[in-house]
XYZ file of C-alpha atoms in Angstrom:
230
model
C 1.366 6.609 -12.778
C -0.897 5.387 -15.579
C -0.111 8.573 -17.531
C 3.600 7.774 -17.340
C 3.045 4.209 -18.554
C 0.772 5.386 -21.378
C 3.276 8.016 -22.519
C 6.001 5.373 -22.744
C 4.190 2.388 -24.251
C 0.844 3.741 -25.456
C -2.534 1.988 -25.333
C -3.990 3.810 -22.290
C -7.159 1.730 -22.647
C -5.139 -1.347 -21.646
C -3.825 0.117 -18.392
C -5.483 -0.482 -15.024
C -4.897 0.923 -11.535
C -5.423 -1.076 -8.344
C -5.791 0.679 -5.012
C -7.432 0.014 -1.668
C -6.783 -1.018 1.956
C -4.341 -3.727 0.888
C -1.465 -4.158 3.307
C 0.607 -7.091 2.079
C 1.294 -8.153 5.667
C -2.325 -9.329 5.911
C -3.032 -10.361 2.323
C -0.128 -12.827 2.287
C -1.666 -14.531 5.338
C -5.017 -14.907 3.572
C -6.762 -12.274 5.703
C -9.988 -10.844 4.292
C -9.273 -7.854 2.033
C -10.808 -5.969 -0.883
C -9.653 -3.494 -3.498
C -10.704 -1.349 -6.454
C -9.416 -1.818 -9.997
C -9.952 1.176 -12.287
C -9.672 0.836 -16.047
C -11.089 2.475 -19.178
C -11.818 -0.939 -20.680
C -14.310 -3.242 -18.977
C -12.639 -6.230 -20.634
C -9.188 -5.350 -19.292
C -10.679 -4.596 -15.883
C -12.323 -8.014 -15.808
C -9.014 -9.633 -16.811
C -7.196 -8.157 -13.827
C -10.169 -8.827 -11.542
C -10.109 -12.517 -12.436
C -6.330 -12.531 -11.987
C -6.491 -11.298 -8.400
C -9.882 -12.488 -7.148
C -9.890 -15.166 -4.440
C -12.010 -16.387 -1.539
C -10.383 -13.814 0.732
C -9.676 -10.993 -1.752
C -12.685 -9.186 -3.246
C -12.273 -6.845 -6.230
C -14.581 -4.036 -7.373
C -14.284 -2.400 -10.805
C -14.284 1.325 -11.560
C -13.755 3.495 -14.623
C -12.376 6.429 -12.587
C -8.626 6.129 -13.140
C -8.016 9.722 -12.023
C -9.892 9.330 -8.753
C -8.391 5.981 -7.817
C -4.817 7.083 -8.487
C -5.168 10.438 -6.716
C -6.709 8.767 -3.673
C -3.790 6.310 -3.635
C -1.313 9.178 -3.544
C -3.015 11.717 -1.297
C -3.894 9.343 1.551
C -0.147 8.990 2.203
C 0.096 12.688 3.053
C -2.800 12.394 5.487
C -1.246 9.290 7.059
C 2.018 11.107 7.755
C 0.063 13.922 9.420
C -1.872 11.385 11.511
C 1.412 9.770 12.530
C 2.821 13.115 13.614
C -0.337 13.834 15.592
C -0.241 10.425 17.286
C 3.474 10.714 18.003
C 2.885 14.140 19.544
C 0.346 12.709 22.001
C -2.818 14.009 20.375
C -5.927 11.939 20.963
C -8.328 9.967 18.782
C -10.487 13.046 18.222
C -7.602 14.776 16.469
C -6.977 11.746 14.237
C -10.661 11.604 13.287
C -10.537 15.312 12.473
C -7.494 14.893 10.221
C -8.932 11.917 8.369
C -12.391 13.465 7.893
C -11.229 16.854 6.687
C -8.430 15.191 4.728
C -10.979 13.078 2.854
C -12.959 16.211 2.008
C -9.807 17.843 0.650
C -8.954 14.759 -1.419
C -12.459 14.695 -2.925
C -12.149 18.340 -3.985
C -8.801 17.616 -5.614
C -10.176 14.552 -7.417
C -13.119 16.600 -8.739
C -10.823 19.436 -9.867
C -8.663 16.960 -11.798
C -11.621 15.457 -13.641
C -12.281 12.466 -11.417
C -15.430 11.430 -9.576
C -15.749 12.734 -6.023
C -17.749 9.632 -5.024
C -14.659 7.502 -5.653
C -13.315 8.965 -2.414
C -16.126 7.269 -0.491
C -15.067 3.791 -1.661
C -12.201 1.401 -0.989
C -9.650 3.449 -2.944
C -10.578 6.549 -0.952
C -12.008 6.146 2.533
C -10.945 2.506 2.844
C -7.305 3.115 1.994
C -7.240 6.346 3.999
C -8.464 4.650 7.184
C -6.042 1.734 7.048
C -3.044 3.893 6.075
C -3.739 6.440 8.806
C -4.298 3.905 11.585
C -2.449 0.656 10.854
C 0.821 -0.456 12.428
C 1.774 -1.747 8.959
C 1.583 1.728 7.407
C 5.005 3.147 6.604
C 3.585 6.654 6.277
C 1.834 6.485 9.662
C 4.910 5.028 11.407
C 7.179 7.574 9.734
C 4.989 10.367 11.097
C 5.263 8.880 14.590
C 9.029 8.513 14.275
C 9.352 12.077 12.943
C 7.383 13.450 15.895
C 9.812 11.683 18.253
C 12.877 13.182 16.575
C 13.794 10.521 13.993
C 14.893 11.988 10.670
C 13.699 10.862 7.248
C 17.201 9.568 6.514
C 17.214 7.435 9.672
C 13.782 6.036 8.899
C 14.747 5.240 5.304
C 17.953 3.575 6.453
C 16.004 1.252 8.737
C 13.549 0.465 5.942
C 16.354 -0.151 3.432
C 17.949 -2.728 5.738
C 15.167 -5.267 5.350
C 14.421 -4.388 1.710
C 17.853 -5.634 0.751
C 18.037 -9.400 0.272
C 19.733 -10.193 3.558
C 19.063 -13.636 5.008
C 17.188 -13.742 8.283
C 18.870 -15.344 11.311
C 17.543 -18.774 12.219
C 15.356 -19.293 15.254
C 16.962 -20.747 18.371
C 16.067 -21.507 21.975
C 17.439 -18.147 23.063
C 15.805 -16.292 20.158
C 12.545 -17.955 19.068
C 11.617 -14.912 16.979
C 14.659 -14.050 14.824
C 12.910 -11.097 13.190
C 12.154 -9.432 16.518
C 15.745 -9.971 17.689
C 17.028 -8.338 14.507
C 15.089 -5.128 15.161
C 15.919 -4.504 18.807
C 15.136 -0.780 18.792
C 11.571 0.047 19.879
C 11.330 2.912 17.362
C 8.188 3.043 15.161
C 10.286 2.582 12.028
C 11.813 -0.643 13.324
C 8.382 -1.937 14.318
C 7.174 -1.365 10.768
C 10.284 -2.976 9.279
C 9.872 -6.011 11.535
C 6.337 -6.627 10.212
C 7.433 -6.173 6.614
C 10.365 -8.552 7.076
C 8.049 -11.236 8.487
C 5.717 -10.749 5.530
C 8.538 -11.078 3.006
C 9.476 -14.418 4.535
C 5.838 -15.549 4.491
C 5.439 -14.548 0.860
C 8.460 -16.617 -0.105
C 6.880 -19.654 1.513
C 3.469 -19.255 -0.106
C 4.179 -17.517 -3.421
C 2.019 -18.582 -6.339
C 3.027 -18.199 -9.974
C 1.000 -15.778 -12.064
C -0.518 -16.860 -15.376
C 1.860 -16.778 -18.312
C -0.004 -13.947 -20.051
C 2.378 -11.026 -19.800
C 1.748 -7.647 -18.208
C 3.775 -4.893 -16.583
C 3.272 -3.859 -12.963
C 4.538 -0.529 -11.682
C 3.843 0.638 -8.139
C 3.941 4.187 -6.821
C 2.389 5.875 -3.766
C 0.492 2.756 -2.766
C -1.381 2.480 -6.076
C -0.389 -0.165 -8.628
C -0.709 0.497 -12.347
C -0.906 -2.535 -14.654
C -0.571 -2.955 -18.403
C -2.208 -5.908 -20.139
C -0.138 -7.348 -22.964
């Protein structure tokens, strides 16, 4: 994604990529999390580190843009496979096999593309791979489970699109204390994922904090965010 941004607006040295085990459902609640920010410029990397650093969110800097971005993309493929395996009734041994050999494959790809293979052993690699392949918040993992049970990509996307649109949530009542759960009545994996994301969106609205006025562009793709410092 950083290549696309650089080709459109230039100044590749001012672009940074953030990736790691960073599910918003937990970060917005202040749960302990950490991430990697990759950037050619140490100064720009420090700027984004200071922008995101908090008592519950730790940030590590890297210069390996290629490795961080490839890890952020490839772990999604492995997570879908893990979801299919889990949805098909395979055990934990099979999931460990997929993640371990998947990480080895990602490291070879990173090396072939000019990145550092050791990046795959950090938060952007192993960390993000583990959480995406195992978490109930992972859309790729839950899609794999839904696919294994017969749900099509179109059906899964339709369920996800429902909550992504700005529809108001129903208010809680005595008969329905959890309005989000009552909205997603189907027990399908896709609805379970959507229910968590919808709760998080509501929580973010309550606790959103304004960013500093210094301008920058954020573009997100495949679970890895690319930033441009103005």
